[in-house]
Coordinates of C-alpha atoms and ligand atoms in Angstrom, one line a residue:
X1 CA -47.4 29.9 -12.7
X2 CA -51.1 29.2 -12.1
X3 CA -50.4 25.6 -11.4
X4 CA -47.4 26.3 -9.1
X5 CA -49.4 28.6 -6.7
X6 CA -51.5 25.8 -5.2
X7 CA -48.4 23.7 -4.9
X8 CA -46.7 26.4 -2.9
X9 CA -49.8 26.8 -0.7
X10 CA -49.8 23.1 0.0
X11 CA -46.0 23.2 0.9
X12 CA -46.5 26.2 3.2
X13 CA -49.5 24.4 4.8
X14 CA -47.4 21.3 5.5
X15 CA -44.6 23.4 7.0
X16 CA -47.1 25.1 9.3
X17 CA -48.5 21.8 10.4
X18 CA -45.0 20.5 11.1
X19 CA -44.1 23.5 13.1
X20 CA -47.4 23.3 15.0
X21 CA -46.6 19.8 16.0
X22 CA -43.2 20.7 17.3
X23 CA -43.8 24.1 18.8
X24 CA -45.4 22.8 22.0
X25 CA -42.4 20.3 22.4
X26 CA -39.8 23.1 22.4
X27 CA -39.1 22.1 26.0
X28 CA -39.1 18.4 24.9
X29 CA -36.9 16.6 27.4
X30 CA -35.0 13.6 26.0
X31 CA -34.4 10.8 28.6
X32 CA -31.4 8.6 28.5
X33 CA -31.8 4.9 27.5
X34 CA -32.1 2.3 30.3
X35 CA -30.6 -1.1 31.1
X36 CA -27.4 -0.4 29.1
X37 CA -25.2 -3.6 29.1
X38 CA -22.0 -4.7 27.5
X39 CA -21.7 -8.4 26.9
X40 CA -18.7 -10.4 25.6
X41 CA -19.9 -12.4 22.7
X42 CA -16.6 -13.8 21.4
X43 CA -12.9 -13.2 21.3
X44 CA -12.3 -9.5 21.0
X45 CA -16.0 -8.9 20.4
X46 CA -18.8 -7.3 22.6
X47 CA -22.4 -6.6 22.2
X48 CA -23.8 -3.3 23.5
X49 CA -27.5 -3.3 24.3
X50 CA -29.9 -0.8 25.8
X51 CA -33.7 -0.1 25.9
X52 CA -35.5 3.2 25.1
X53 CA -36.5 5.0 28.3
X54 CA -40.1 3.9 29.1
X55 CA -40.9 7.4 30.4
X56 CA -40.0 9.1 27.2
X57 CA -42.8 11.3 25.8
X58 CA -44.1 11.7 23.1
X59 CA -43.6 8.1 22.0
X60 CA -44.0 8.6 18.3
X61 CA -40.9 10.7 17.6
X62 CA -37.9 9.2 15.7
X63 CA -35.5 8.6 18.5
X64 CA -31.9 7.8 17.7
X65 CA -28.9 6.9 19.8
X66 CA -25.3 8.1 19.9
X67 CA -22.7 5.5 21.1
X68 CA -19.4 6.7 22.4
X69 CA -16.6 4.1 23.0
X70 CA -14.2 5.5 25.7
X71 CA -11.7 2.7 26.0
X72 CA -9.6 1.0 24.7
X73 CA -9.8 3.4 21.8
X74 CA -12.1 6.4 21.5
X75 CA -14.8 6.2 18.8
X76 CA -18.4 7.4 18.3
X77 CA -21.2 6.8 16.0
X78 CA -25.0 7.1 15.7
X79 CA -27.6 4.3 15.3
X80 CA -31.4 3.8 15.3
X81 CA -31.0 0.3 16.7
X82 CA -30.9 -0.6 20.4
X83 CA -27.9 -2.9 20.0
X84 CA -24.5 -2.6 18.5
X85 CA -21.7 -5.1 17.9
X86 CA -18.1 -4.0 18.5
X87 CA -14.9 -5.7 17.5
X88 CA -12.1 -4.6 19.8
X89 CA -9.3 -5.8 22.0
X90 CA -10.5 -6.5 25.6
X91 CA -7.4 -7.2 27.7
X92 CA -7.2 -3.5 28.8
X93 CA -11.0 -3.4 29.6
X94 CA -13.7 -1.7 27.7
X95 CA -16.0 1.2 28.4
X96 CA -18.8 2.9 26.5
X97 CA -21.6 5.4 26.9
X98 CA -24.9 5.9 25.1
X99 CA -27.4 8.8 24.9
X100 CA -30.8 9.4 23.2
X101 CA -30.7 12.0 20.4
X102 CA -33.3 13.7 18.2
X103 CA -32.5 15.6 15.1
X104 CA -34.8 18.5 14.5
X105 CA -33.7 20.1 11.2
X106 CA -30.1 21.2 11.7
X107 CA -30.3 21.2 15.5
X108 CA -29.8 18.2 17.8
X109 CA -31.5 17.4 21.0
X110 CA -29.6 15.0 23.3
X111 CA -30.2 13.3 26.6
X112 CA -27.6 12.7 29.3
X113 CA -25.3 9.8 28.9
X114 CA -25.5 6.3 30.5
X115 CA -22.3 4.4 30.8
X116 CA -21.1 0.8 31.3
X117 CA -17.8 -0.9 31.4
X118 CA -16.0 -4.2 31.4
X119 CA -13.1 -4.4 33.8
X120 CA -9.7 -5.5 32.5
X121 CA -9.2 -9.2 33.1
X122 CA -7.0 -9.9 36.1
X123 CA -3.3 -10.7 35.8
X124 CA 0.1 -9.6 37.1
X125 CA 1.9 -7.0 35.1
X126 CA 4.6 -8.3 32.7
X127 CA 3.1 -11.8 32.5
X128 CA 1.3 -11.4 29.2
X129 CA 2.9 -12.3 25.9
X130 CA 4.6 -9.6 23.8
X131 CA 5.4 -9.1 20.2
X132 CA 2.7 -11.2 18.7
X133 CA 3.0 -11.6 15.0
X134 CA 0.8 -13.7 12.7
X135 CA 0.9 -14.6 9.0
X136 CA -1.6 -16.4 6.8
X137 CA -0.9 -18.4 3.7
X138 CA -3.2 -20.0 1.1
X139 CA -2.7 -23.7 0.1
X140 CA -4.7 -25.7 -2.4
X141 CA -7.1 -28.0 -0.6
X142 CA -6.6 -31.7 -1.5
X143 CA -9.3 -33.2 0.6
X144 CA -12.6 -31.4 0.2
X145 CA -14.3 -30.1 -2.9
X146 CA -16.3 -27.6 -0.9
X147 CA -13.4 -25.1 -0.8
X148 CA -10.7 -25.2 -3.4
X149 CA -8.3 -23.3 -1.1
X150 CA -7.4 -23.4 2.6
X151 CA -5.8 -20.7 4.6
X152 CA -3.2 -21.6 7.2
X153 CA -2.2 -19.4 10.1
X154 CA 1.1 -19.1 11.9
X155 CA 1.7 -17.0 15.0
X156 CA 4.8 -16.3 17.1
X157 CA 5.3 -14.4 20.3
X158 CA 7.7 -13.7 23.2
X159 CA 7.2 -14.8 26.8
X160 CA 6.3 -11.9 29.1
X161 CA 9.5 -10.7 31.0
X162 CA 7.9 -11.3 34.4
X163 CA 6.1 -14.5 33.6
X164 CA 7.1 -17.4 36.0
X165 CA 9.0 -20.3 34.5
X166 CA 6.0 -22.6 34.8
X167 CA 3.8 -20.3 32.7
X168 CA 2.0 -21.9 29.9
X169 CA 0.3 -19.9 27.1
X170 CA -2.7 -20.8 25.0
X171 CA -3.7 -19.3 21.7
X172 CA -7.1 -18.9 20.2
X173 CA -8.2 -17.2 17.0
X174 CA -11.7 -16.0 15.9
X175 CA -12.7 -15.3 12.3
X176 CA -16.4 -14.4 11.9
X177 CA -18.3 -16.7 14.1
X178 CA -15.6 -19.4 14.3
X179 CA -13.2 -19.8 17.1
X180 CA -10.5 -22.4 17.4
X181 CA -7.8 -23.3 19.9
X182 CA -4.3 -24.0 18.7
X183 CA -3.3 -27.7 18.5
X184 CA 0.3 -27.4 17.2
X185 CA 2.5 -25.3 19.5
X186 CA 6.3 -24.8 19.3
X187 CA 8.0 -24.5 22.7
X188 CA 11.0 -22.7 24.2
X189 CA 13.7 -24.5 26.3
X190 CA 11.4 -24.2 29.4
X191 CA 8.6 -26.0 27.4
X192 CA 6.6 -22.8 27.2
X193 CA 4.5 -22.3 24.1
X194 CA 6.0 -19.5 21.9
X195 CA 4.5 -20.2 18.5
X196 CA 1.4 -21.8 16.9
X197 CA 0.6 -23.4 13.6
X198 CA -2.9 -24.0 12.2
X199 CA -2.6 -25.9 8.9
X200 CA -6.2 -25.2 8.1
X201 CA -8.5 -22.5 9.5
X202 CA -11.9 -20.9 8.9
X203 CA -10.3 -17.8 7.6
X204 CA -11.6 -16.9 4.1
X205 CA -8.9 -16.2 1.6
X206 CA -10.8 -13.2 0.1
X207 CA -12.4 -12.2 3.4
X208 CA -12.4 -8.7 4.8
X209 CA -13.2 -9.4 8.5
X210 CA -10.7 -8.8 11.2
X211 CA -8.8 -11.8 12.5
X212 CA -8.9 -11.7 16.3
X213 CA -6.2 -13.5 18.2
X214 CA -6.3 -14.1 22.0
X215 CA -3.4 -15.6 24.0
X216 CA -4.0 -16.3 27.7
X217 CA -2.0 -18.4 30.1
X218 CA -1.8 -20.1 33.4
X219 CA 0.8 -20.5 36.1
X220 CA 0.9 -21.8 39.7
X221 CA 2.7 -18.7 40.9
X222 CA 0.8 -15.8 39.2
X223 CA -2.3 -14.9 37.3
X224 CA -1.2 -14.5 33.7
X225 CA -2.6 -11.5 31.9
X226 CA -4.3 -12.4 28.6
X227 CA -3.5 -10.5 25.4
X228 CA -5.7 -9.7 22.4
X229 CA -4.7 -8.5 18.9
X230 CA -6.7 -7.7 15.8
X231 CA -5.1 -8.3 12.4
X232 CA -6.3 -7.0 9.0
X233 CA -5.9 -10.0 6.6
X234 CA -4.3 -7.9 3.8
X235 CA -1.5 -6.9 6.1
X236 CA -0.5 -10.4 7.2
X237 CA -1.3 -12.5 4.2
X238 CA 1.9 -14.1 2.8
X239 CA 1.0 -14.3 -0.9
X240 CA 2.4 -17.4 -2.7
X241 CA 5.0 -16.8 -5.5
X242 CA 3.7 -17.1 -9.1
X243 CA 3.7 -20.7 -10.6
X244 CA 5.4 -22.3 -13.6
X245 CA 7.7 -19.5 -14.6
X246 CA 9.1 -20.2 -18.1
X247 CA 11.5 -18.1 -20.2
X248 CA 13.0 -18.5 -23.7
X249 CA 15.2 -16.5 -26.0
X250 CA 14.5 -16.3 -29.7
X251 CA 17.1 -14.1 -31.3
X252 CA 17.0 -10.9 -29.3
X253 CA 13.5 -11.6 -27.8
X254 CA 13.4 -12.8 -24.3
X255 CA 9.9 -13.9 -23.5
X256 CA 8.8 -14.8 -20.0
X257 CA 5.5 -16.4 -18.8
X258 CA 4.0 -17.5 -15.6
X259 CA 0.8 -18.6 -13.9
X260 CA -1.0 -16.8 -11.0
X261 CA -0.1 -17.9 -7.5
X262 CA -2.1 -20.4 -5.5
X263 CA -4.8 -18.1 -4.2
X264 CA -8.5 -17.6 -3.8
X265 CA -8.2 -14.4 -5.8
X266 CA -8.8 -14.7 -9.5
X267 CA -6.2 -13.9 -12.2
X268 CA -7.1 -10.2 -12.7
X269 CA -6.3 -9.5 -9.0
X270 CA -2.5 -9.6 -9.2
X271 CA 0.4 -7.2 -9.7
X272 CA 3.7 -8.8 -10.7
X273 CA 7.3 -7.9 -10.6
X274 CA 9.8 -9.5 -12.9
X275 CA 13.5 -9.6 -12.2
X276 CA 15.9 -10.3 -15.1
X277 CA 19.4 -10.8 -13.9
X278 CA 22.2 -10.6 -16.5
X279 CA 24.8 -13.1 -15.1
X280 CA 27.7 -12.0 -17.2
X281 CA 27.4 -8.3 -16.4
X282 CA 26.2 -8.9 -12.9
X283 CA 23.2 -6.5 -12.9
X284 CA 19.5 -6.9 -13.0
X285 CA 16.4 -5.0 -14.1
X286 CA 12.9 -5.2 -12.6
X287 CA 9.6 -4.6 -14.3
X288 CA 6.2 -4.1 -12.7
X289 CA 3.2 -5.4 -14.6
X290 CA -0.4 -6.7 -14.3
X291 CA -0.3 -9.3 -17.1
X292 CA 1.1 -12.9 -17.0
X293 CA 3.7 -12.5 -19.6
X294 CA 6.6 -10.1 -20.5
X295 CA 8.8 -9.7 -23.5
X296 CA 12.1 -7.9 -23.3
X297 CA 14.5 -7.1 -26.1
X298 CA 18.0 -8.1 -25.2
X299 CA 21.1 -6.9 -27.0
X300 CA 23.6 -9.0 -25.1
X301 CA 24.6 -12.7 -25.5
X302 CA 24.5 -13.8 -21.9
X303 CA 23.0 -16.2 -19.5
X304 CA 20.1 -14.7 -17.5
X305 CA 18.1 -15.8 -14.6
X306 CA 14.5 -14.8 -14.2
X307 CA 12.4 -14.5 -11.0
X308 CA 8.8 -13.3 -10.6
X309 CA 6.9 -12.2 -7.5
X310 CA 3.2 -11.3 -7.0
X311 CA 1.0 -9.2 -4.8
X312 CA -2.8 -8.9 -4.6
X313 CA -3.6 -5.6 -6.4
X314 CA -5.6 -2.7 -5.0
X315 CA -8.4 -3.5 -7.4
X316 CA -9.3 -6.5 -5.3
X317 CA -8.1 -5.7 -1.8
X318 CA -6.1 -3.2 0.1
X319 CA -2.7 -3.7 -1.3
X320 CA -0.5 -5.9 0.9
X321 CA 2.8 -7.6 0.9
X322 CA 4.8 -8.9 -2.1
X323 CA 5.3 -12.7 -2.2
X324 CA 8.7 -14.3 -2.2
X325 CA 10.5 -14.4 -5.5
X326 CA 9.9 -17.5 -7.5
X327 CA 12.7 -20.0 -7.9
X328 CA 15.2 -18.7 -10.5
X329 CA 14.7 -19.9 -14.1
X330 CA 17.9 -19.8 -16.2
X331 CA 18.0 -18.9 -19.9
X332 CA 20.6 -18.0 -22.5
X333 CA 24.0 -19.3 -23.3
X334 CA 26.8 -17.6 -21.5
X335 CA 28.6 -21.0 -20.9
X336 CA 29.6 -21.7 -24.5
X337 CA 31.7 -18.6 -24.7
X338 CA 34.1 -19.4 -21.9
X339 CA 34.3 -22.9 -23.2
X340 CA 35.5 -21.8 -26.7
X341 CA 37.8 -19.4 -25.0
X342 CA 39.3 -22.1 -22.9
X343 CA 39.5 -24.4 -25.9
X344 CA 41.4 -21.7 -27.8
X345 CA 43.8 -21.1 -24.9
X346 CA 44.6 -24.8 -24.6
X347 CA 45.0 -25.1 -28.4
X348 CA 47.4 -22.1 -28.4
X349 CA 49.4 -23.5 -25.5
X350 CA 49.7 -26.9 -27.2
X351 CA 50.9 -25.3 -30.4
X352 CA 53.5 -23.2 -28.6
X353 CA 54.7 -26.2 -26.7
X354 CA 55.0 -28.2 -29.9
X355 CA 56.8 -25.4 -31.7
X356 CA 59.2 -25.0 -28.7
X357 CA 59.8 -28.7 -28.6
X358 CA 60.5 -29.0 -32.3
X359 CA 62.8 -26.0 -32.3
X360 CA 64.6 -27.5 -29.4
X361 CA 64.9 -30.8 -31.2
X362 CA 66.2 -29.0 -34.3
X363 CA 68.8 -27.1 -32.3
X364 CA 69.9 -30.4 -30.8
X365 CA 70.3 -32.1 -34.2
X366 CA 72.2 -29.1 -35.5
X367 CA 74.5 -29.4 -32.5
X368 CA 74.8 -33.1 -33.1
X369 CA 75.6 -32.6 -36.7
X370 CA 78.2 -29.9 -35.9
X371 CA 79.8 -31.9 -33.1
X372 CA 79.8 -35.1 -35.1
X373 CA 79.9 -34.4 -38.8
X374 CA 78.3 -37.2 -40.7
X375 CA 80.5 -40.0 -41.7
X376 CA 80.5 -40.2 -45.5
X377 CA 78.5 -43.3 -46.4
X378 CA 77.9 -44.9 -49.7
X379 CA 74.7 -43.6 -51.1
X380 CA 72.0 -46.1 -51.1
X381 CA 69.9 -46.8 -54.2
X382 CA 66.7 -45.6 -52.5
X383 CA 68.1 -42.1 -51.8
X384 CA 69.1 -41.7 -55.4
X385 CA 65.7 -42.8 -56.4
X386 CA 64.2 -40.2 -54.2
X387 CA 66.3 -37.4 -55.5
X388 CA 65.6 -38.3 -59.1
X389 CA 61.9 -38.6 -58.7
X390 CA 61.7 -35.3 -56.8
X391 CA 63.6 -33.5 -59.5
X392 CA 61.3 -35.0 -62.0
X393 CA 58.1 -34.0 -60.1
X394 CA 58.9 -30.4 -59.4
X395 CA 61.9 -28.2 -60.1
X396 CA 61.2 -25.5 -57.5
X397 CA 63.9 -24.5 -55.1
X398 CA 61.6 -25.2 -52.2
X399 CA 61.4 -28.9 -53.0
X400 CA 65.1 -28.9 -53.6
X401 CA 65.9 -27.7 -50.1
X402 CA 63.4 -30.0 -48.6
X403 CA 64.9 -32.9 -50.4
X404 CA 68.4 -31.9 -49.4
X405 CA 67.5 -31.6 -45.8
X406 CA 65.8 -35.0 -46.1
X407 CA 68.9 -36.4 -47.6
X408 CA 70.9 -35.4 -44.5
X409 CA 68.8 -37.5 -42.2
X410 CA 69.9 -41.0 -43.3
X411 CA 73.4 -39.8 -42.5
X412 CA 72.3 -39.0 -39.0
X413 CA 70.6 -42.3 -38.7
X414 CA 73.5 -44.2 -39.9
X415 CA 75.7 -42.3 -37.5
X416 CA 73.4 -43.2 -34.6
X417 CA 73.5 -46.7 -35.7
X418 CA 77.2 -46.7 -35.8
X419 CA 77.5 -45.1 -32.3
X420 CA 75.2 -47.5 -30.5
Ligands
LIG501 C1 -34.6 -3.1 32.7 O1 -34.1 -4.2 33.5 C2 -35.0 -4.4 34.6 C3 -34.3 -5.5 35.5 O2 -33.6 -6.4 34.7 C4 -36.3 -4.9 34.1 O3 -37.2 -5.2 35.1 C5 -36.9 -3.9 33.2 O4 -38.1 -4.3 32.6 C6 -35.9 -3.5 32.1 N1 -36.4 -2.3 31.4 C7 -36.7 -2.4 30.1 C8 -37.2 -1.2 29.4 O5 -36.4 -3.4 29.4
LIG502 C1 9.3 -6.4 20.7 O1 8.6 -5.2 20.4 C2 9.1 -4.0 20.9 C3 8.2 -2.9 20.5 O2 7.0 -3.3 20.2 C4 10.5 -3.8 20.3 O3 11.1 -2.7 20.8 C5 11.4 -5.0 20.6 O4 12.6 -4.9 20.0 C6 10.7 -6.3 20.2 N1 11.5 -7.4 20.6 C7 11.9 -8.4 19.8 C8 12.8 -9.4 20.4 O5 11.6 -8.4 18.6
LIG503 C1 -1.8 -31.0 -0.9 O1 -0.9 -31.9 -1.5 C2 0.5 -31.4 -1.6 C3 1.3 -32.5 -2.3 O2 0.7 -33.7 -2.4 C4 1.0 -31.1 -0.2 O3 2.3 -30.6 -0.4 C5 0.1 -30.1 0.4 O4 0.6 -29.8 1.7 C6 -1.3 -30.6 0.5 N1 -2.2 -29.5 1.0 C7 -2.9 -29.7 2.1 C8 -3.8 -28.6 2.4 O5 -2.8 -30.7 2.8
LIG504 C1 -8.3 -18.7 27.7 O1 -9.3 -18.2 26.8 C2 -10.2 -19.2 26.3 C3 -11.1 -18.5 25.3 O2 -11.7 -17.4 25.8 C4 -11.0 -19.8 27.5 O3 -11.8 -20.8 27.0 C5 -10.0 -20.4 28.4 O4 -10.6 -20.9 29.6 C6 -8.9 -19.4 28.9 N1 -7.9 -20.1 29.6 C7 -7.3 -19.5 30.7 C8 -6.3 -20.3 31.3 O5 -7.6 -18.4 31.1
LIG505 C1 2.7 -26.2 -13.7 O1 3.4 -27.2 -14.4 C2 3.2 -28.5 -13.9 C3 4.1 -29.4 -14.6 O2 5.2 -28.8 -15.2 C4 1.8 -28.9 -14.2 O3 1.5 -30.2 -13.6 C5 0.9 -27.9 -13.5 O4 -0.5 -28.1 -13.7 C6 1.2 -26.5 -13.9 N1 0.4 -25.5 -13.1 C7 -0.4 -24.7 -13.6 C8 -1.1 -23.8 -12.7 O5 -0.5 -24.6 -14.8

C-alpha cells in the first residue's frame, strides 16, 4: 500500500498534465487535407494522395485521415499515411473523399471532407463486352527451373449488343505489378475477338492478390466502352485432377491410391473425393478424404471403375472449385462371369441338339427296321466271337442288351448294302 500511493500520485499527475495540454485546444479546429489527387497507377488500380493542411495548428498532434470511397462501391477506412492504394474497377469512374481526424480518448474530432473523382472513360452505351469469365490452370514448367509451375489464363466474353460490326476488342490482365496484353485471341464470324488464351502468365499459383482484367476496344463508328473485372484466384482456379490413380483388389479389400495434382500447393493442401462405381449393380459411392489413399471392403464380385477429384482445402486457401474427375481406372473381374455363363449356355444347347439328333436318328432306324425287317443273313464268325467274348467277360443283363442291340446293326448294314 505504501509503495502504491506514490505510483497513484504520479498517474494522477500525468493525467492532469495531459488534460492541461488539451484543455486550451477544446476549440481545436481540424483543417481538411490539401492537394487531394487520384492517379491511375495500373489496370483497375489507383493511388490516392493528399498533404496535411499547412495551416493546421498545433503541428505536434497525431493527425489521422479517414478515406471514404464513394464509387464504384462504398467503402471507408482510416490511415496515418498520406497516400493509399486502391484496387477497384474503373470503367464506371471512381470518386473518393478524405478528411483529417483526431482521436481524443473515445471522442473523435474531424475536419470537413475534400473530394476528388475520376470520370468514367468515354464510350457509347452497349458497346462494351459482357459476360466476361476467366479461368486459370497450373501446368508443370518444362523450360525454366526458376519456377516449377506456370499458371495459364483463359478468358471468354460476349460482344456488346450495340457494338458496331467492325469493333475489335483487346484484353489485358494485371497481376501484382505485371501487366500483359493478350497474344492469342479466338474470333467470332465477324473476326471480332471473343476469347483469349495466355499459356504462361505472371500469376502465382499460391497467390492471394486480385487478378485484374481489362477489355477495351476500337471501332471506326463508335467509341467502345472499356470493361474491368476483378477475379479472386480461388474462385476461378481450375484445379488439375489427381495423378496416377491406381486400384487393386485383394480378396475383399479394394485399395486405391493416387498422387496430388500438378499444383504449386503442397500435398497437405488437398481434399479429395473418390468415386467407386459398381458396374454390375450400376451404382456408385463417393467418399471425401484428405489422404492420398483409400481402402474399401467390398462384398460383391464385380467390375468397378474408380475416379478421384481434388480441391485445394481451406487450410491453404479459401476453398474453391473441384477438379475434373480423373480418367476412370477399372478393377475387378465381372467379365469372367458372363463368359462362363455363355459357355454353359452354349454347352447345354449343344448337348440338347445332339440328344435331339440322336433320338431322331434312333426313331428313324426303328422306323426303317419296322418298315423293312432285316433279311435273315448267315451269322458271320466275327459276330459269334463278339457274343461269346462278351458273355465271358460279364454276365450282367445290361451288357446282354447292349450286345443284342449291337448284333442288330450288321443286319441293318447288310440290308443297306443289299438295297444300294
Ligand atoms: C499543393 O499543390 C500546389 C500546386 O501544385 C503546391 O504549390 C503546394 O505546395 C502543394 N501543397 C502542399 C502542402 O504540398
Ligand atoms: C450474360 O449474363 C447475363 C447476366 O449477367 C445473363 O442473364 C445472360 O444469360 C448471360 N448470357 C449468356 C449468353 O450467357
Ligand atoms: C510440358 O511438356 C508436356 C509434354 O511434353 C506438354 O504437354 C506441356 O504442355 C508442356 N508444358 C508447358 C508449360 O509448355
Ligand atoms: C486499352 O487499354 C490499354 C491498357 O490500358 C491501353 O494501353 C490501350 O491503349 C487501350 N486501347 C484502346 C483502344 O483504348
Ligand atoms: C505417374 O506415373 C508415370 C508412369 O506411369 C510416371 O512417369 C510419373 O512420374 C508418375 N507421376 C508421379 C507424380 O508420380
